[in-house]
XYZ file of C-alpha atoms in Angstrom:
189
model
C -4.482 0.022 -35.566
C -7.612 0.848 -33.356
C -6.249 4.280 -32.038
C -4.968 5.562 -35.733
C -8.250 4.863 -37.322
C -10.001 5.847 -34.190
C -12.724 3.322 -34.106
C -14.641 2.105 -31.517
C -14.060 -2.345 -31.015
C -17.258 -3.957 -28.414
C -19.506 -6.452 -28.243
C -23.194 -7.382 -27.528
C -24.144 -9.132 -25.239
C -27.673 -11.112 -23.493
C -28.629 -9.928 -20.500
C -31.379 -10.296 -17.914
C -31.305 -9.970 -13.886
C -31.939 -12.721 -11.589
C -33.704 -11.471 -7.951
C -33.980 -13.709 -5.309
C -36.953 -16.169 -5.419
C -37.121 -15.797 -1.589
C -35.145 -13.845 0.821
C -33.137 -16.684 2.397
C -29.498 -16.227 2.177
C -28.891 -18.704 -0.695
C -31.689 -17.533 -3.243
C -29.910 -14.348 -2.291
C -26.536 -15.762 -3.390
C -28.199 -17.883 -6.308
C -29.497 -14.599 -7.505
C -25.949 -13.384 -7.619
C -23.828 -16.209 -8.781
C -26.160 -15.940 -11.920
C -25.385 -12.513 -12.437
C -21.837 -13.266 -12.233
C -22.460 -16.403 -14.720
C -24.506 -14.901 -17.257
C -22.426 -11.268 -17.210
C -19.582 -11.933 -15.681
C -18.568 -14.865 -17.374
C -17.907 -12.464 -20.937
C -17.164 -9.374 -19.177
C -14.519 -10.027 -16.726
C -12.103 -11.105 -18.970
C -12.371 -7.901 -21.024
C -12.341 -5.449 -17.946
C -10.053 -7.473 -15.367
C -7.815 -10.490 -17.668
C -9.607 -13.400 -16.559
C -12.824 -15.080 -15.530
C -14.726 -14.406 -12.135
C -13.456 -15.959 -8.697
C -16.355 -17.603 -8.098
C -16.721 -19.378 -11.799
C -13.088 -20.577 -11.368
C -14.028 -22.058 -8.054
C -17.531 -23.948 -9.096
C -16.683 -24.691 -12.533
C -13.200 -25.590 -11.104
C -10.736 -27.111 -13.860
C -13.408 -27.372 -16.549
C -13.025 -23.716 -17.461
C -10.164 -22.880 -19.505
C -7.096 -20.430 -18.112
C -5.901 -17.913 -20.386
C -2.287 -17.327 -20.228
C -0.338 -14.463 -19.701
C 0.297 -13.251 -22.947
C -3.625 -13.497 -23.500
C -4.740 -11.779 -20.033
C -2.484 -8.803 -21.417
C -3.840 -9.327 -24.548
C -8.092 -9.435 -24.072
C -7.565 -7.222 -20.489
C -8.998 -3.800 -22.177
C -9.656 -4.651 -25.072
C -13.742 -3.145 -25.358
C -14.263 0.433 -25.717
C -17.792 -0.222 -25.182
C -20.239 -3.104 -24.084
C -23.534 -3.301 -25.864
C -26.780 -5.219 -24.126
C -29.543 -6.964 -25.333
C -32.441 -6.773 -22.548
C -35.918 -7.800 -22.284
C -37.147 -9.543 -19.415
C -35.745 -11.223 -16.060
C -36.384 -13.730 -13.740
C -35.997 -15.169 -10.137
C -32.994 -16.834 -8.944
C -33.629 -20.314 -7.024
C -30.780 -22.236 -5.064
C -30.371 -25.544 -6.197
C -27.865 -27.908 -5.199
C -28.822 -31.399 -7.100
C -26.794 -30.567 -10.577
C -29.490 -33.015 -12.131
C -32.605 -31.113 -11.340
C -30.892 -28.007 -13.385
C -32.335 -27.287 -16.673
C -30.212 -26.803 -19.812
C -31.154 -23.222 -20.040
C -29.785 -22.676 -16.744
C -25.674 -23.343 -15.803
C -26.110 -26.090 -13.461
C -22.540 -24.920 -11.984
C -23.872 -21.792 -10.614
C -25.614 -23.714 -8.306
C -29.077 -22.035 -9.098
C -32.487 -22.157 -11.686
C -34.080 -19.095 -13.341
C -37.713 -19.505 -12.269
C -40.766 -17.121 -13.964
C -42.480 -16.844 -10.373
C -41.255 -16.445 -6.852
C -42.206 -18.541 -3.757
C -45.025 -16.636 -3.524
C -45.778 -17.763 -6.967
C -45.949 -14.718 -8.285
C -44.112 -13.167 -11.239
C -41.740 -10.277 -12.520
C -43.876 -7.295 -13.739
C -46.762 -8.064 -15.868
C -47.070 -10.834 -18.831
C -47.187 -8.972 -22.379
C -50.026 -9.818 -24.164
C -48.166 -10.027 -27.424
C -44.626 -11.420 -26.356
C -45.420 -13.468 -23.660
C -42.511 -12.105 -21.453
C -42.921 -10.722 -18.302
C -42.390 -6.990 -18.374
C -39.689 -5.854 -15.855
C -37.639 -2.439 -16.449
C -36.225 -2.684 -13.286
C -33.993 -5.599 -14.522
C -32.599 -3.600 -17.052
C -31.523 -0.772 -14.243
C -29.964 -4.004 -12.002
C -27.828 -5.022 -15.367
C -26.670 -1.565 -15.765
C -25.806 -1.069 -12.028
C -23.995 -4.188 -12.038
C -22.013 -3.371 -15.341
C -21.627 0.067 -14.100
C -20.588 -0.735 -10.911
C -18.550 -3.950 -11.696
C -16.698 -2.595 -14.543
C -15.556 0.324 -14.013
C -18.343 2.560 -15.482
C -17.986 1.792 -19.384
C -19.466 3.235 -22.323
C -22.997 0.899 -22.325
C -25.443 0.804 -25.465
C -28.852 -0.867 -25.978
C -28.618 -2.650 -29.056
C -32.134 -4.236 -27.990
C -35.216 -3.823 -26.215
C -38.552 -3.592 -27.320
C -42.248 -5.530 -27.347
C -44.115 -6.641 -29.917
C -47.922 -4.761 -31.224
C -50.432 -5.935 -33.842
C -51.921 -2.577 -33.235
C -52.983 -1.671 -36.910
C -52.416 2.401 -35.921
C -48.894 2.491 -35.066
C -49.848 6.387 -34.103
C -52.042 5.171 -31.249
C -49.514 2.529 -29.817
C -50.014 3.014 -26.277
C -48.983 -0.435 -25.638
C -45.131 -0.172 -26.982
C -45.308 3.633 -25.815
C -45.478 2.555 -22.147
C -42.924 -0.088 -22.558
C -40.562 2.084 -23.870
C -41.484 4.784 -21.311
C -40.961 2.655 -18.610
C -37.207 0.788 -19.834
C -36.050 4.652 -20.892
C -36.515 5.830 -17.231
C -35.100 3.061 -15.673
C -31.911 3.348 -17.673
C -32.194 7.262 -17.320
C -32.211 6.176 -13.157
C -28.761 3.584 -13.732
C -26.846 6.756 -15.442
């Protein structure tokens, strides 16, 4: 039915990158297994029939498997993946299951931390949203959609900042945001 009414079938999804809160190897890896955890988990399926290597092996038994019939089935089956983006954070190995917040998936082995070990953070704090301003994260998400999954059609459904600016003609504020997240996704294409 898709191809006679030629429409368009995708989803929306969270997103935010994870860098390494140091540069040893596994706050390297950390940063990656929550890539793979927080994209990977919903788009692998639809690009490639089943979840990521890496999820099957931590999460182990715990995750469902899809059949045969249902690999076939969900394998291809977005035209188009759509992102919402807005900040991102460092990636922190962490091996005691217990110390790992809710937020976080304690099987990816790893917390999302606001500052590095330097203790400092992602970009710049917003004055009015309180998140940490980082446009580069929205180029790593991109790249690793991009690169991951076989280049697909990719559409911000959301990204902005807060103002209380009363002149929304002098909104230098949201201007620069938007400036900045526009050329990072004009650098991903």
């Amino acid at each position: 039915m898709q191809e006679t009414q030629r429409g368009e079938i995708g989803l929306v999804i969270s997103s935010q990158s994870f860098v390494p809160y140091s540069s040893k190897a596994e706050d390297v890896a950390a940063a990656q297994r929550l890539m793979v955890f927080w994209l990977g988990w919903i788009l692998e399926p639809l690009f490639y029939g089943d979840y990521p290597q890496i999820m099957r092996n931590l999460v182990g038994n715990r995750l469902p498997n899809f059949t045969e019939k249902e690999k076939c089935m969900i394998k291809g089956s977005a035209d188009f993946i759509a992102i919402n983006y807005y900040s991102s954070q460092f990636a922190r190995y962490e091996s005691n299951r217990f110390k790992i917040s809710g937020f976080d998936n304690f099987d990816a082995l790893a917390t999302s931390e606001e500052f590095n070990i330097e203790g400092k953070p992602l970009g710049h704090k917003d004055q009015y949203s309180g998140r940490y301003v980082y446009p580069e994260g929205l180029y790593d998400v991109l790249i690793f959609i991009k690169e991951k999954y076989k280049n697909p059609n990719i559409y911000i459904t959301e990204n902005g900042t807060p103002s209380n600016n009363p002149n929304p003609l002098e909104d230098e504020h949201r201007i620069d945001y938007i400036a900045a997240h526009i050329n990072a996704t004009k650098a991903a294409i």
